[in-house]
mmCIF file of C-alpha atoms and ligand atoms in Angstrom:
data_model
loop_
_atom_site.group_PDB
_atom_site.id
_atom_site.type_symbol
_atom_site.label_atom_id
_atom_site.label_comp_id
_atom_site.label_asym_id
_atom_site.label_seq_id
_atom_site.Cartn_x
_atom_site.Cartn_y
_atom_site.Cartn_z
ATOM 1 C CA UNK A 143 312.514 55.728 133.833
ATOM 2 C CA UNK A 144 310.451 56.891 130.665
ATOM 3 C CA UNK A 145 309.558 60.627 130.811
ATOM 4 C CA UNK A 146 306.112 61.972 130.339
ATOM 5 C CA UNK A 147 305.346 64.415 128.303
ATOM 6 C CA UNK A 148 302.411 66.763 127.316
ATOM 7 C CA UNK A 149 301.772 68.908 123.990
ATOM 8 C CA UNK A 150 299.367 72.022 124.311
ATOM 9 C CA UNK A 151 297.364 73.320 121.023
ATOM 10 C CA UNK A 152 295.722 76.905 121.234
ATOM 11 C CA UNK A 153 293.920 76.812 117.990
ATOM 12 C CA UNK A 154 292.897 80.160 116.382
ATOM 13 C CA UNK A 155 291.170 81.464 113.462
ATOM 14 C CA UNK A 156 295.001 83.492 112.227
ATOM 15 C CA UNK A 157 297.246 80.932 114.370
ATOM 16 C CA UNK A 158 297.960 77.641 115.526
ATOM 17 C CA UNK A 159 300.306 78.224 118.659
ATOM 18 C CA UNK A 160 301.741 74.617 119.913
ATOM 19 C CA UNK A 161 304.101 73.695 122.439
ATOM 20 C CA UNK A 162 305.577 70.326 124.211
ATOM 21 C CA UNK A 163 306.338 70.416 127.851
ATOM 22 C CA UNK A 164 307.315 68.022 130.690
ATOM 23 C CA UNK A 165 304.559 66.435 133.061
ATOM 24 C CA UNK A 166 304.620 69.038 135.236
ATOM 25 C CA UNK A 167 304.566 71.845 132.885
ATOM 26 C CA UNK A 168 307.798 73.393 131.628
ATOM 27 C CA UNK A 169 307.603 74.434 128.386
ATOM 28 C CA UNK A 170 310.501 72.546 126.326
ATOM 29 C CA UNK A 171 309.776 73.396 122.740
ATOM 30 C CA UNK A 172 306.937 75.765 120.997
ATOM 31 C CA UNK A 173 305.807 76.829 117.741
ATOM 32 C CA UNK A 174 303.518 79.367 115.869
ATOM 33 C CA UNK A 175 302.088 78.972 112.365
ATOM 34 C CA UNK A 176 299.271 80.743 110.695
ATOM 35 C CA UNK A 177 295.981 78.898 110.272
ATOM 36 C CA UNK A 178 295.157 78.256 106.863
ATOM 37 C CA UNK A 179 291.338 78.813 107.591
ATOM 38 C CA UNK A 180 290.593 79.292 104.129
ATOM 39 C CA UNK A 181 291.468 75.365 102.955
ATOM 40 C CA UNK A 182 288.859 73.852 105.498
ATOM 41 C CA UNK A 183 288.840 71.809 108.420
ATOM 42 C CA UNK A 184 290.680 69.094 107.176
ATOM 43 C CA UNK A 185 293.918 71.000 106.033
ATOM 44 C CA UNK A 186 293.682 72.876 109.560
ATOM 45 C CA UNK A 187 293.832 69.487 111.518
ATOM 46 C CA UNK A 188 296.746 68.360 109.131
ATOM 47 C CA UNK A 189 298.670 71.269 110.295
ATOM 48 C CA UNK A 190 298.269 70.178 113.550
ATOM 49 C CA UNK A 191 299.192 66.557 113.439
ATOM 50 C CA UNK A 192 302.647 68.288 111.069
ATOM 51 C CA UNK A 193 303.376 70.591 113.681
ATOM 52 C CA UNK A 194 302.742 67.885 116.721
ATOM 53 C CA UNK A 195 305.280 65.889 114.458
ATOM 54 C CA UNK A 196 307.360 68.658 113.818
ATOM 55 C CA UNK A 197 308.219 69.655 117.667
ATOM 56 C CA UNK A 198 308.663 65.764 118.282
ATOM 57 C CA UNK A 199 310.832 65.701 116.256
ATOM 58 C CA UNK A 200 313.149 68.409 117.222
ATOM 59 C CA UNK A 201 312.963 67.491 120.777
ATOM 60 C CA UNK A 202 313.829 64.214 120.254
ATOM 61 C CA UNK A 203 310.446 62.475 121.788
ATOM 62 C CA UNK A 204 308.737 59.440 120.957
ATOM 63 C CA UNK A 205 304.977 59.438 120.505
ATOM 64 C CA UNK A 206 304.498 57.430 122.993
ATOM 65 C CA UNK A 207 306.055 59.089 125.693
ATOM 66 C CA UNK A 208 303.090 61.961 124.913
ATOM 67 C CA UNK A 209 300.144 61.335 127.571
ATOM 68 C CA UNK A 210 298.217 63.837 126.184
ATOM 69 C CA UNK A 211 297.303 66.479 123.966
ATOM 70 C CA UNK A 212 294.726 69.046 124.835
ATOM 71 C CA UNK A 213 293.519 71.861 122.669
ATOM 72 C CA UNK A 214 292.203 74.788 122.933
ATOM 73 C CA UNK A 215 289.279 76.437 120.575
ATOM 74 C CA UNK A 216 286.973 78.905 120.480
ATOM 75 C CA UNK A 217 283.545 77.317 121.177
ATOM 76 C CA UNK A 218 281.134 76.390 121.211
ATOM 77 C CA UNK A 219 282.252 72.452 121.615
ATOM 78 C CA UNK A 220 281.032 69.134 122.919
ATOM 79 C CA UNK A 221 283.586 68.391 125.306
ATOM 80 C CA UNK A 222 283.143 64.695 125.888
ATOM 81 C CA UNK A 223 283.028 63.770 122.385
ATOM 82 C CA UNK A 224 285.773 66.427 121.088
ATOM 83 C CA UNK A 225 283.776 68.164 118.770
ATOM 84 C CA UNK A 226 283.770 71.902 117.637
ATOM 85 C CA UNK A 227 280.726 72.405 116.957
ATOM 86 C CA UNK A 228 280.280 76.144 115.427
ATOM 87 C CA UNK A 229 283.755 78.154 115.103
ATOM 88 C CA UNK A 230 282.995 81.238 113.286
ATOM 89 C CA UNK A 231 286.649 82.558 113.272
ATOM 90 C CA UNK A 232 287.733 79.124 111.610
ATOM 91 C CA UNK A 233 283.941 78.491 109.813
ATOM 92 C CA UNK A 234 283.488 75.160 111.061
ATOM 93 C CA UNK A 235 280.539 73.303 111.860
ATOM 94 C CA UNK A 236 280.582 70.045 113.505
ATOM 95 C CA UNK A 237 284.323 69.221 113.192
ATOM 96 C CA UNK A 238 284.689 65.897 115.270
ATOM 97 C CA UNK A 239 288.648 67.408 115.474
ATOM 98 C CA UNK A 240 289.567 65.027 118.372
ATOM 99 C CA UNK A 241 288.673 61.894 116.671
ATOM 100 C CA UNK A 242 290.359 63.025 112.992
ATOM 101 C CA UNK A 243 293.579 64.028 115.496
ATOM 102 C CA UNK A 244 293.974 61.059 117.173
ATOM 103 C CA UNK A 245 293.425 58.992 113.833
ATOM 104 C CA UNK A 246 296.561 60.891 112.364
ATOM 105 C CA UNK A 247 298.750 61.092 115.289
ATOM 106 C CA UNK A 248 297.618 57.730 117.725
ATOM 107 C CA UNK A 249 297.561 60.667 120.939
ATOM 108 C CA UNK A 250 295.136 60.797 123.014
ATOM 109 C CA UNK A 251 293.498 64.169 122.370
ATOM 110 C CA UNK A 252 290.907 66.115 124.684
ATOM 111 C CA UNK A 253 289.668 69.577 123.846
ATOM 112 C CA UNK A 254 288.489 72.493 125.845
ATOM 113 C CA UNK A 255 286.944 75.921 125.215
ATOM 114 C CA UNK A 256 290.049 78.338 124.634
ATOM 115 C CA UNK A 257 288.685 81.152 127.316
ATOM 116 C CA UNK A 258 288.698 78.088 129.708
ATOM 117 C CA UNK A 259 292.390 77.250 129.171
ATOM 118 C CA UNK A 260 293.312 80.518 129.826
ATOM 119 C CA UNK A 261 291.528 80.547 132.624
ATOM 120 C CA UNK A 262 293.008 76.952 134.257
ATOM 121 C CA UNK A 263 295.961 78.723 132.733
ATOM 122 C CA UNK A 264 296.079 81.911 134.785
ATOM 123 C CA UNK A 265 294.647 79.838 137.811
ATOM 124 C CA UNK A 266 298.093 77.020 137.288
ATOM 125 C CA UNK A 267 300.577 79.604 136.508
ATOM 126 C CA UNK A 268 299.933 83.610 135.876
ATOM 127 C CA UNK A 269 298.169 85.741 138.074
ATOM 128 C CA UNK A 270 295.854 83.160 139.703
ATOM 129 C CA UNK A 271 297.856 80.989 141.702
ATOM 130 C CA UNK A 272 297.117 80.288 145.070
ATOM 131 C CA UNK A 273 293.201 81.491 144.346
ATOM 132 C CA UNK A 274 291.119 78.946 145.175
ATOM 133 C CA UNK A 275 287.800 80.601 143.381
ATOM 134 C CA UNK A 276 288.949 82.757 140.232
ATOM 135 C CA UNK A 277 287.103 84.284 137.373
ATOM 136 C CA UNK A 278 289.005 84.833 134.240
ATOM 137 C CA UNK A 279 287.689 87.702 131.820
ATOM 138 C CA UNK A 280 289.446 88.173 128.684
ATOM 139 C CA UNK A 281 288.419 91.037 126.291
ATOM 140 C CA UNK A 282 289.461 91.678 123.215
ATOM 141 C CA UNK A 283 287.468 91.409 119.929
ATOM 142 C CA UNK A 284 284.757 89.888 121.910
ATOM 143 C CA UNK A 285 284.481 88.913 125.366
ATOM 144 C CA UNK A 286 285.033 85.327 126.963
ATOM 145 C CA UNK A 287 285.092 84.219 129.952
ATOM 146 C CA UNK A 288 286.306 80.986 131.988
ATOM 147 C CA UNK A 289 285.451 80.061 136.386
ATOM 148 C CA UNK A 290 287.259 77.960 138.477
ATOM 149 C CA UNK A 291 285.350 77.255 141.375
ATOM 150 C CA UNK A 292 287.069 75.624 144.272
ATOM 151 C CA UNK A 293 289.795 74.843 142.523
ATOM 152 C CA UNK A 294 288.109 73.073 139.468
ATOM 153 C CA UNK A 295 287.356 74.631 136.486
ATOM 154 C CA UNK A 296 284.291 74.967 136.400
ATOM 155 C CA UNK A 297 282.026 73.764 132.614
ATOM 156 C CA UNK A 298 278.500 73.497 134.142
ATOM 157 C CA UNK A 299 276.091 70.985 133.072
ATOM 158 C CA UNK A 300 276.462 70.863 129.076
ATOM 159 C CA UNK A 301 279.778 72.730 128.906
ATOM 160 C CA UNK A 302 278.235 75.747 128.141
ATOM 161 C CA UNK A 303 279.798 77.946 131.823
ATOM 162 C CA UNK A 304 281.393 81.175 132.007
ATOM 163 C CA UNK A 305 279.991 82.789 129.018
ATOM 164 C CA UNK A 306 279.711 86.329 130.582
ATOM 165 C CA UNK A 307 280.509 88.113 127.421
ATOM 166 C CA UNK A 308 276.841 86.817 126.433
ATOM 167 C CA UNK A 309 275.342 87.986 129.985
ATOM 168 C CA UNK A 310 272.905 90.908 129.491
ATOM 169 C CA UNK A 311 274.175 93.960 130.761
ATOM 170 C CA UNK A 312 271.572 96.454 128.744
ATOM 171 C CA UNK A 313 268.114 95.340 127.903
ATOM 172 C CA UNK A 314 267.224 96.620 124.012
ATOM 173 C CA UNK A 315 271.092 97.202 123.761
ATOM 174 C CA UNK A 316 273.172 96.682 120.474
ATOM 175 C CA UNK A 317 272.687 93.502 118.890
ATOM 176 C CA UNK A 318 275.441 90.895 119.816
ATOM 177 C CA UNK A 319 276.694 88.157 117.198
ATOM 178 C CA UNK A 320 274.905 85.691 119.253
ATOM 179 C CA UNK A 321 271.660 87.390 118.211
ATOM 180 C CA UNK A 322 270.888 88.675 121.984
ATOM 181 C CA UNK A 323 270.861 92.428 122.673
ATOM 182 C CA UNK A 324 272.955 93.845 125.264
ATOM 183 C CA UNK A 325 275.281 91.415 126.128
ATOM 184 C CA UNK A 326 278.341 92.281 128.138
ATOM 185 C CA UNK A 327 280.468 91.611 124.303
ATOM 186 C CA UNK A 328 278.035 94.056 122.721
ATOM 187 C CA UNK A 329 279.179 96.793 124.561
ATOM 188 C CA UNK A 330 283.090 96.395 126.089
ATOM 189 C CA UNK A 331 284.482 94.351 123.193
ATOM 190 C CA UNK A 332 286.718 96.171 120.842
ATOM 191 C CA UNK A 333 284.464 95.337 118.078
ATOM 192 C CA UNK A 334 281.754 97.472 120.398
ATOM 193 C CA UNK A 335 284.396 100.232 120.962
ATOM 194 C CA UNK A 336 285.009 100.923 117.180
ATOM 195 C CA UNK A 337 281.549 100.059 116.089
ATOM 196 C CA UNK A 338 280.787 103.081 118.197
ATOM 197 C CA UNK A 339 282.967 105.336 116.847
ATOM 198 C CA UNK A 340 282.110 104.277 113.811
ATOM 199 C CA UNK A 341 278.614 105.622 114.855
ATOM 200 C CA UNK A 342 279.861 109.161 115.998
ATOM 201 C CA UNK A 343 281.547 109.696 112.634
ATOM 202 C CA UNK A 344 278.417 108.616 110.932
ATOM 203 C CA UNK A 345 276.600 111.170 113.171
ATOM 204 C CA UNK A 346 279.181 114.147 111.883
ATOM 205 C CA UNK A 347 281.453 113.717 115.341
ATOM 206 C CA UNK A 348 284.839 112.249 115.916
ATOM 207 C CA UNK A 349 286.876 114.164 114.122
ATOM 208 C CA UNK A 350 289.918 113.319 116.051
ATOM 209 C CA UNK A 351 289.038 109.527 115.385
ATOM 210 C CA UNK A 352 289.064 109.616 112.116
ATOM 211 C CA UNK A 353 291.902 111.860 111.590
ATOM 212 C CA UNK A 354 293.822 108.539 113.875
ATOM 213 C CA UNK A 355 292.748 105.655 111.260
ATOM 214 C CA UNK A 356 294.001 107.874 107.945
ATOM 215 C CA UNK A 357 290.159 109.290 106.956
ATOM 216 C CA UNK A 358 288.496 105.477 106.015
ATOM 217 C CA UNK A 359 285.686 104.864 108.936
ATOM 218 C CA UNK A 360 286.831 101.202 108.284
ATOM 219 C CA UNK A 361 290.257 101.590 109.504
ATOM 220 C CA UNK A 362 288.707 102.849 112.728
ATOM 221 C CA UNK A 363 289.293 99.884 115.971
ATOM 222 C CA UNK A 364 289.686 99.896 119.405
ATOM 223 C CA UNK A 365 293.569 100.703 119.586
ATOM 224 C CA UNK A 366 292.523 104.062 117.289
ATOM 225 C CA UNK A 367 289.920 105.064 119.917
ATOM 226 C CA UNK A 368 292.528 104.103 122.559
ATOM 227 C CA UNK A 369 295.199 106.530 121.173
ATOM 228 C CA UNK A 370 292.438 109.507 120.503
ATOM 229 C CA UNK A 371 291.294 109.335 124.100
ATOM 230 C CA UNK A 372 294.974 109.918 124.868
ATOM 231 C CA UNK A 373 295.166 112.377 123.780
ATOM 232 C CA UNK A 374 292.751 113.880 125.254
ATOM 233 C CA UNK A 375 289.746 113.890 122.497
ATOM 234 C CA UNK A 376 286.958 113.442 125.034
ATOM 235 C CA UNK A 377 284.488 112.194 122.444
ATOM 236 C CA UNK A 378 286.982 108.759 122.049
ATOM 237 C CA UNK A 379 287.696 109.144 126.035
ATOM 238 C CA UNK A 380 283.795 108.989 126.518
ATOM 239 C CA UNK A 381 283.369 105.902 124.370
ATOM 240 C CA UNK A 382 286.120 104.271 126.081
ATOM 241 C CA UNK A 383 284.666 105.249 129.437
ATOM 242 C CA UNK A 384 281.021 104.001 128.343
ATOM 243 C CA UNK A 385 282.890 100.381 127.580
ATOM 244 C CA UNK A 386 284.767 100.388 130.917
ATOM 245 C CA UNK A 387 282.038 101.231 132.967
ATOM 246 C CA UNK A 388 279.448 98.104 131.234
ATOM 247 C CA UNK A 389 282.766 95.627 131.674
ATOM 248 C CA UNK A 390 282.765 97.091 135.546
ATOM 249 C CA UNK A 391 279.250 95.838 135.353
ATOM 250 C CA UNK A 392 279.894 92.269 134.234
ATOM 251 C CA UNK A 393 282.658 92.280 137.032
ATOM 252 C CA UNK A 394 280.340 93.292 139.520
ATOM 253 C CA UNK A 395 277.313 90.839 138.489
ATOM 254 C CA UNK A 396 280.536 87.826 138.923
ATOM 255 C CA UNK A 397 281.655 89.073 142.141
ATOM 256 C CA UNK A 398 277.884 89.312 143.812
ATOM 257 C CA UNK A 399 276.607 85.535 142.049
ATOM 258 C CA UNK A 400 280.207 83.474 142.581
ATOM 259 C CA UNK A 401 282.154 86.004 145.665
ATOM 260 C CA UNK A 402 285.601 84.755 143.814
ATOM 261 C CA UNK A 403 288.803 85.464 145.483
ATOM 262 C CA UNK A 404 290.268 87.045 142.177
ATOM 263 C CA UNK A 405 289.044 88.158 138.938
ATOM 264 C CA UNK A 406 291.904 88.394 136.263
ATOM 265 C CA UNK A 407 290.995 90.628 133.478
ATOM 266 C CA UNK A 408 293.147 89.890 130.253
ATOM 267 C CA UNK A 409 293.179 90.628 126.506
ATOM 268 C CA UNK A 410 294.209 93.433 123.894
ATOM 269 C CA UNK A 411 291.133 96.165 125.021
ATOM 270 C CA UNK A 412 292.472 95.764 128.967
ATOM 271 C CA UNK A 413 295.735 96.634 127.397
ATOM 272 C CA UNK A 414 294.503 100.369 126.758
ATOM 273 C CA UNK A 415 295.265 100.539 130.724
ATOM 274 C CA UNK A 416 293.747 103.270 133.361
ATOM 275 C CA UNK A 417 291.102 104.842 131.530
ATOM 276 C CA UNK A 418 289.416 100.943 131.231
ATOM 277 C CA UNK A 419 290.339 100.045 134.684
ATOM 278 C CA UNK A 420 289.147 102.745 136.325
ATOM 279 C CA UNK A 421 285.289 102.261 134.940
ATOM 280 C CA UNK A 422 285.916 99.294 136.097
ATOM 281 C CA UNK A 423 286.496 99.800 139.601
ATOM 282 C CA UNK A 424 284.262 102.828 139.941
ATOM 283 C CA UNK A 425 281.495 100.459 138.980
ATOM 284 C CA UNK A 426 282.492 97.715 141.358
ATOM 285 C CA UNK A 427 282.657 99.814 144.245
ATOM 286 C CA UNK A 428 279.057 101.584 143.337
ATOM 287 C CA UNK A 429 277.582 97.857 142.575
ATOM 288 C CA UNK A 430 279.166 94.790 144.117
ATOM 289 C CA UNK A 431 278.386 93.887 148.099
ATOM 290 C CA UNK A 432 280.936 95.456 150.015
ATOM 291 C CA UNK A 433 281.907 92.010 151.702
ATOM 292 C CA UNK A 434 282.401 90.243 148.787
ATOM 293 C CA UNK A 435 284.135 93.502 146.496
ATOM 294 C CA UNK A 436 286.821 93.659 149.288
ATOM 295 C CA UNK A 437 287.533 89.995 149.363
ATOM 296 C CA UNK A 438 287.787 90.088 145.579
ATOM 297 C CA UNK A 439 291.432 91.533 143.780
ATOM 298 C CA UNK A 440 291.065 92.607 140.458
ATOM 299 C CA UNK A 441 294.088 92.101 138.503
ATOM 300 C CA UNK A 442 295.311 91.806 134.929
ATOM 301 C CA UNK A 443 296.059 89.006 133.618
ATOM 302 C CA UNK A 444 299.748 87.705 133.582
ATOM 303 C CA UNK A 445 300.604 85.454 130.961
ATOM 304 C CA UNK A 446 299.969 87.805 127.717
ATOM 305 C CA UNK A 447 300.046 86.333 124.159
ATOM 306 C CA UNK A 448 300.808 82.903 125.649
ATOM 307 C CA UNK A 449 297.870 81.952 127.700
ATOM 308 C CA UNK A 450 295.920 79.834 124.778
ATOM 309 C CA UNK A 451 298.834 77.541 124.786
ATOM 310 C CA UNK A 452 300.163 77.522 128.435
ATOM 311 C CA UNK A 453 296.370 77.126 129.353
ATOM 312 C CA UNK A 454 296.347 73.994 126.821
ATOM 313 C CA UNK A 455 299.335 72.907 128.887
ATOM 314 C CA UNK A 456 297.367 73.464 132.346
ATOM 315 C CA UNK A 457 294.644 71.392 130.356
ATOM 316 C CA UNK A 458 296.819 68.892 130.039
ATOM 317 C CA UNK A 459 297.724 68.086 133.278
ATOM 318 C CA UNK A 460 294.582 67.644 134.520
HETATM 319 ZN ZN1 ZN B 1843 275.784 87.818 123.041
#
């Protein structure tokens, strides 16, 4: 009897993380390569198809016996029609990538937002299983966000659910990329962590900052902040704080509109540990219903680094 196999893409602005795995999800074969953003959309997808070829190839499988591939990007995207529309990591516009894919490699191809795989990914196999309504939260240079909702993920009615790094948690806030002020990414990212350091050294202060990231205000980013509060600077432990606390905002607008079961909280800026979690619960417990804050754990994420691709995988079997 003819296997069935699957092939996961997590497209990202510095890599291109692939991996084949069986119909039911185990991982056989995977491999990393850095995105040559620089030589345009069409290179990028020709990467793809060579590395879709590539892990083929060493596991000995026909194209045929490949039922999907699904990919993950950073939107936003037309679902349906498998088109990225605005990538600013990879600066794309319009890129029909599923149709140019499945013109090189004769796969069926289906794409997905990448905060959404992770999501269906955490839900499938990491620290979501057995959740029946889970948010996912990842944060990290800006914030994303992906919902399953009883069991399904969840895309809402033009693909465009889950976006809580873009919900406002700060009226006449900082201005966010996506030309809003105050969104959730504006002020818990770890572009909003350094950009606010950035500001106290401007101001004459964080001495102990700069000191971290060798004198150059440029060098200063979250995991610089991170290590200051540490060790005990309190101007970096206040900034830190001040990001924890908005995130423990977002988490308690989620819980109150959806009542999930779970929210996983991933990414490099949870990675900074206590200090972040602890805004975050103080502001849960001071915001969200008590009904629904008790029914909802608040964990960190459990698949790490891989989660764009095993999510692709969880896409996949869908
Ligand atoms: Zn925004």
């Amino acid at each position: 009897m003819p296997v069935d196999y699957l092939i996961g893409v997590d497209l990202g602005g510095t890599k291109i993380h692939t991996a084949l795995a069986t119909g039911n999800g185990d991982i056989v074969a995977e491999t990393r390569i850095p995105t040559k953003t620089a030589r345009g959309s069409a290179f990028v997808i020709g990467q793809i198809a060579a590395t879709v070829r590539q892990l083929l190839k060493q596991v000995g499988v026909s194209p045929a016996s490949i039922k999907v591939i699904a990919l993950g990007s950073p939107g936003p995207l037309d679902i349906s029609r498998g088109v990225i529309q605005f990538s600013p990591n990879l600066h794309w516009h319009d890129v029909p990538v599923k149709l140019l894919l499945e013109e090189q490699l004769s796969i069926k191809v289906i794409i997905d937002n990448d905060a959404n795989a992770a999501a269906l990914g955490e839900y499938m196999f990491g620290a979501g299983k057995g959740t029946k309504n889970m948010v996912y939260i990842t944060v990290s240079t800006g914030v994303g966000g992906g919902l399953i909702l009883g069991g399904q993920l969840y895309h809402g009615s033009s693909d465009g659910a889950g976006e809580i790094g873009h919900t406002i948690v700060l009226p006449d806030g900082p201005l966010c990329n996506c030309g809003a002020r105050g969104c959730l990414e504006a002020l818990s990212s770890g572009t909003a962590i350094a950009r606010e350091a950035r500001c106290l050294v401007n101001r004459g202060g964080g001495k102990n900052i700069l000191n971290r990231a060798g004198g150059d205000p440029g060098e200063i980013n979250s995991v610089v902040v991170a290590a200051a509060a540490a060790e005990g600077d309190p101007e970096a432990a206040l900034i830190i704080d001040q990001a924890s606390r908005y995130l423990g905002i977002g988490v308690a607008n989620v819980i109150n509109l959806l009542n999930p079961d779970m929210v996983v909280l991933g990414g490099g800026v949870m990675e900074i540990g206590e200090p972040v979690w602890r805004g975050i619960r103080q502001e849960v417990q001071s915001r969200a219903f008590q009904p629904s804050r008790e029914r909802a754990q608040i964990v960190p994420a459990a698949l790490g680094q891989r989660s764009g691709v095993i999510g692709a995988i969880a896409l996949a079997m869908q």
